[in-house]
Every structure is written in structure tokens, then in C-alpha cells.
Amino acid sequence: VDLLISTGKFDRVMEFLLRRARHSEDEQEQARLLTRMADVSREHLDDQENAVELLEAALQRAPRYEPAIATLSTLYLEREEWTKALPLLEIQRENAGKSKHTDQEAEALKLMGRCLRLIGRTDDALAYYRAAYDKGADDRTVLRALGELNLAAGSIDVAATYFGRYVEGLSNEELAAEGSEVFSTMASIQQALGNEEAAQEWLEQA
């Protein structure tokens, strides 16, 4: 297969892998071969749709086959199919938790929070973002999401903490690009907390 790939004979690669999958009685092996076909389809034939179909077929045969889960979840996210991505991300979270890969577990939780937020399940999104944060995911994406979700939920003081950490992590260039919006939000938070002087200071930076 690698020789055929190196010579650009991708149609023959697909035919060969499909033939092997059809003749195998081992569902795990079928899933492996279908996932390999999906990789060829995605990376060499630029056919994302076929790759998705092949990966879905792989998971019908072996529902917890990790290589297929990892690639299909990524493709679902790229296609903005948030609901379809969620159960695959949950499996990735479970596997990372069992193997003590905390960073991978935190990443899965963060992505689940994003999906849940985008389909309108904001309470669940807040819980998953917070779980990601507790596992060590403290990048700006998480901090801003926690600030915005807590603000929407009426937890003003908590929102202020996360937004403050978010602003602290911005470079001068990033502040110039989005500072006005963030500073206005911080001013609104301080006003809600009754800190008029602090609110004015944020407004002056906006």
C-alpha cells in the first residue's frame, strides 16, 4: 500500500483496501482498513465526504476504534456538525481519563463545551468548560468562554475573575485588535458590581 501511495496510484490503493475489508471477518480489522481508506481519501484525494462515510462505516463495525473516532470527531468539528461530534468527544474524554492523560482529557472537555455552547446548551457548556479548566485547560479560549458564560448566567464576580485573567494573557497586538470590546465588557462588569471607579478606568482603555 505504501508503495502504491508513493507512486500516486490512489485509486488502486482504495480498491486494494476495500477488497481486503470485504474479505475480512474480523470487525476490528475491517474498521482499521476502512479508516486507512478514509485517510487516503482525505489526505490524497481531497474527498472529505467520502472520508466521513468511510469512518462512520468503520465505527459501525468497531464503535470504540480510537483512530476512527479521533479523525471523525475532527472532521465533524471542521464541518460544524456539533451534535455528531459530541458522543465521539465523550469517548475520547473517557479514554483519556482512564489512561491518566489529563491534557487530552482537558482538550476533549473544552471541545465538548464549545459544541454544547454552539447548540444552545449553555448550562452544560459552562459545566464542561469549568471541568476543562479544573483539568488544567487555562488557555484564553477557555478563560473567555468561562467569563462570557458566567456573565450570561448572572455570576458577575466569577465572570470578572475569568475576564481579568483573559485580559492579562493578551499581547499588545491582541489588545489593539480586540481590546475595545473586552474593556467595554470589563467596564460593564465593574458597573454591575458597583465599582464605578474601576468601570471608568476600563472605559478609558476601550
Short mmCIF file of C-alpha atoms in Angstrom, two decimals:
data_model
loop_
_atom_site.label_atom_id
_atom_site.label_comp_id
_atom_site.label_asym_id
_atom_site.label_seq_id
_atom_site.Cartn_x
_atom_site.Cartn_y
_atom_site.Cartn_z
CA VAL A 1 0.00 0.00 0.00
CA ASP A 2 2.76 2.46 0.90
CA LEU A 3 4.46 1.80 -2.45
CA LEU A 4 1.22 2.49 -4.32
CA ILE A 5 0.73 5.69 -2.32
CA SER A 6 4.28 6.84 -3.03
CA THR A 7 3.65 6.43 -6.77
CA GLY A 8 0.34 8.27 -6.62
CA LYS A 9 -1.84 5.27 -7.51
CA PHE A 10 -4.54 6.18 -5.02
CA ASP A 11 -7.45 4.52 -6.85
CA ARG A 12 -5.60 1.21 -6.73
CA VAL A 13 -4.90 1.74 -3.03
CA MET A 14 -8.60 2.24 -2.37
CA GLU A 15 -9.55 -0.84 -4.37
CA PHE A 16 -6.96 -2.96 -2.56
CA LEU A 17 -8.02 -1.84 0.91
CA LEU A 18 -11.72 -2.25 0.13
CA ARG A 19 -11.14 -5.76 -1.19
CA ARG A 20 -9.27 -6.71 1.99
CA ALA A 21 -12.00 -5.22 4.17
CA ARG A 22 -14.70 -7.18 2.35
CA HIS A 23 -12.81 -10.45 2.76
CA SER A 24 -12.01 -9.96 6.44
CA GLU A 25 -14.31 -11.47 9.07
CA ASP A 26 -12.65 -9.50 11.88
CA GLU A 27 -14.66 -6.32 12.53
CA GLN A 28 -11.70 -4.61 14.19
CA GLU A 29 -9.61 -5.28 11.09
CA GLN A 30 -12.42 -4.04 8.88
CA ALA A 31 -12.52 -0.84 10.90
CA ARG A 32 -8.75 -0.43 10.55
CA LEU A 33 -8.87 -0.87 6.78
CA LEU A 34 -11.82 1.49 6.36
CA THR A 35 -10.02 4.09 8.47
CA ARG A 36 -6.94 3.72 6.28
CA MET A 37 -9.16 4.28 3.23
CA ALA A 38 -10.57 7.39 4.88
CA ASP A 39 -7.04 8.70 5.43
CA VAL A 40 -6.21 8.20 1.76
CA SER A 41 -9.48 9.81 0.70
CA ARG A 42 -8.90 12.81 2.94
CA GLU A 43 -5.18 13.33 2.50
CA HIS A 44 -4.63 12.39 -1.14
CA LEU A 45 -7.97 12.56 -2.94
CA ASP A 46 -9.32 15.64 -1.13
CA ASP A 47 -12.67 13.88 -0.71
CA GLN A 48 -13.82 14.77 2.80
CA GLU A 49 -17.36 13.49 2.24
CA ASN A 50 -16.16 10.01 1.35
CA ALA A 51 -13.77 10.06 4.29
CA VAL A 52 -16.66 10.79 6.66
CA GLU A 53 -18.72 7.94 5.19
CA LEU A 54 -15.82 5.52 5.50
CA LEU A 55 -15.13 6.48 9.11
CA GLU A 56 -18.80 6.16 10.01
CA ALA A 57 -18.76 2.69 8.43
CA ALA A 58 -15.63 1.84 10.44
CA LEU A 59 -17.36 2.79 13.70
CA GLN A 60 -20.40 0.72 12.81
CA ARG A 61 -18.09 -2.27 12.88
CA ALA A 62 -15.97 -1.25 15.88
CA PRO A 63 -17.70 1.58 17.79
CA ARG A 64 -14.70 2.36 20.02
CA TYR A 65 -11.93 2.15 17.42
CA GLU A 66 -9.84 5.11 18.53
CA PRO A 67 -8.14 6.15 15.26
CA ALA A 68 -11.53 6.41 13.54
CA ILE A 69 -13.03 8.29 16.48
CA ALA A 70 -10.18 10.82 16.54
CA THR A 71 -10.31 11.59 12.84
CA LEU A 72 -14.11 11.62 12.55
CA SER A 73 -14.54 13.92 15.53
CA THR A 74 -12.09 16.36 13.93
CA LEU A 75 -13.96 16.23 10.63
CA TYR A 76 -17.31 16.78 12.36
CA LEU A 77 -15.87 19.85 14.10
CA GLU A 78 -14.50 21.19 10.82
CA ARG A 79 -17.94 20.68 9.23
CA GLU A 80 -19.63 22.33 12.24
CA GLU A 81 -21.65 19.18 12.97
CA TRP A 82 -21.55 19.81 16.69
CA THR A 83 -24.18 17.27 17.76
CA LYS A 84 -22.46 14.45 15.89
CA ALA A 85 -19.09 15.38 17.36
CA LEU A 86 -20.28 15.23 20.98
CA PRO A 87 -20.53 11.44 21.53
CA LEU A 88 -17.13 10.91 19.90
CA LEU A 89 -15.55 13.57 22.10
CA GLU A 90 -17.12 11.91 25.13
CA ILE A 91 -15.42 8.62 24.23
CA GLN A 92 -12.12 10.46 23.81
CA ARG A 93 -12.63 12.08 27.22
CA GLU A 94 -13.34 8.72 28.83
CA ASN A 95 -10.30 7.09 27.24
CA ALA A 96 -8.02 9.96 28.24
CA GLY A 97 -9.33 9.83 31.80
CA LYS A 98 -8.73 6.09 32.07
CA SER A 99 -5.18 6.42 30.74
CA LYS A 100 -4.44 9.43 33.01
CA HIS A 101 -3.73 11.72 30.01
CA THR A 102 -5.01 14.83 31.75
CA ASP A 103 -4.12 17.23 28.94
CA GLN A 104 -6.05 15.16 26.40
CA GLU A 105 -9.00 14.88 28.78
CA ALA A 106 -8.99 18.66 29.26
CA GLU A 107 -8.91 19.23 25.49
CA ALA A 108 -11.88 16.90 24.96
CA LEU A 109 -13.82 18.67 27.72
CA LYS A 110 -13.04 22.05 26.16
CA LEU A 111 -14.25 20.91 22.74
CA MET A 112 -17.41 19.46 24.28
CA GLY A 113 -18.03 22.79 25.99
CA ARG A 114 -17.67 24.54 22.66
CA CYS A 115 -20.10 22.16 20.92
CA LEU A 116 -22.67 22.44 23.71
CA ARG A 117 -22.47 26.22 23.65
CA LEU A 118 -22.95 26.35 19.89
CA ILE A 119 -26.11 24.21 20.07
CA GLY A 120 -27.54 26.40 22.84
CA ARG A 121 -26.94 24.17 25.86
CA THR A 122 -25.20 26.93 27.79
CA ASP A 123 -25.58 25.46 31.29
CA ASP A 124 -23.95 22.23 30.15
CA ALA A 125 -21.32 24.19 28.24
CA LEU A 126 -20.40 26.09 31.39
CA ALA A 127 -20.02 22.83 33.33
CA TYR A 128 -17.74 21.30 30.68
CA TYR A 129 -15.61 24.42 30.30
CA ARG A 130 -15.22 24.54 34.06
CA ALA A 131 -14.25 20.85 34.12
CA ALA A 132 -11.68 21.56 31.39
CA TYR A 133 -10.32 24.46 33.44
CA ASP A 134 -10.08 22.25 36.53
CA LYS A 135 -8.07 19.75 34.48
CA GLY A 136 -5.58 22.44 33.54
CA ALA A 137 -7.04 23.95 30.37
CA ASP A 138 -6.50 27.62 31.17
CA ASP A 139 -5.84 28.96 27.66
CA ARG A 140 -7.53 32.16 26.52
CA THR A 141 -10.34 30.30 24.72
CA VAL A 142 -11.41 28.67 27.98
CA LEU A 143 -10.99 31.83 30.08
CA ARG A 144 -13.07 33.93 27.71
CA ALA A 145 -15.78 31.29 27.40
CA LEU A 146 -15.99 30.98 31.19
CA GLY A 147 -16.18 34.76 31.50
CA GLU A 148 -18.95 35.08 28.94
CA LEU A 149 -20.97 32.11 30.19
CA ASN A 150 -20.77 33.17 33.82
CA LEU A 151 -21.74 36.70 32.84
CA ALA A 152 -24.78 35.38 30.96
CA ALA A 153 -25.68 33.23 33.99
CA GLY A 154 -25.55 36.26 36.28
CA SER A 155 -22.40 35.23 38.16
CA ILE A 156 -20.85 38.66 37.77
CA ASP A 157 -17.99 38.32 40.26
CA VAL A 158 -16.93 34.97 38.77
CA ALA A 159 -17.12 36.43 35.27
CA ALA A 160 -14.89 39.32 36.38
CA THR A 161 -12.22 36.88 37.57
CA TYR A 162 -12.11 34.93 34.32
CA PHE A 163 -12.24 38.01 32.10
CA GLY A 164 -9.45 39.56 34.17
CA ARG A 165 -7.23 36.53 33.59
CA TYR A 166 -8.16 36.58 29.92
CA VAL A 167 -7.09 40.22 29.52
CA GLU A 168 -3.85 39.61 31.41
CA GLY A 169 -2.86 36.98 28.84
CA LEU A 170 -3.36 39.21 25.79
CA SER A 171 -0.34 40.60 23.98
CA ASN A 172 -0.18 44.27 22.99
CA GLU A 173 -1.13 43.35 19.42
CA GLU A 174 -4.10 41.31 20.60
CA LEU A 175 -5.20 44.12 22.89
CA ALA A 176 -5.11 46.50 19.96
CA ALA A 177 -7.19 44.09 17.87
CA GLU A 178 -9.92 43.26 20.37
CA GLY A 179 -9.24 45.32 23.45
CA SER A 180 -12.11 47.76 22.96
CA GLU A 181 -14.74 45.01 23.14
CA VAL A 182 -13.10 43.32 26.11
CA PHE A 183 -12.53 46.57 28.00
CA SER A 184 -16.16 47.58 27.50
CA THR A 185 -17.24 44.21 28.87
CA MET A 186 -14.97 44.63 31.89
CA ALA A 187 -16.40 48.12 32.45
CA SER A 188 -19.94 46.71 32.37
CA ILE A 189 -18.96 44.02 34.87
CA GLN A 190 -17.44 46.53 37.27
CA GLN A 191 -20.52 48.73 36.98
CA ALA A 192 -22.71 45.74 37.83
CA LEU A 193 -20.53 45.11 40.88
CA GLY A 194 -20.88 48.74 41.92
CA ASN A 195 -17.25 49.62 41.27
CA GLU A 196 -17.74 52.86 39.36
CA GLU A 197 -14.11 53.95 39.61
CA ALA A 198 -12.83 50.67 38.22
CA ALA A 199 -15.50 50.78 35.49
CA GLN A 200 -14.32 54.21 34.44
CA GLU A 201 -10.73 53.01 34.26
CA TRP A 202 -11.73 50.21 31.91
CA LEU A 203 -13.78 52.58 29.75
CA GLU A 204 -10.80 54.88 29.39
CA GLN A 205 -8.83 52.00 27.89
CA ALA A 206 -11.61 50.99 25.49
#
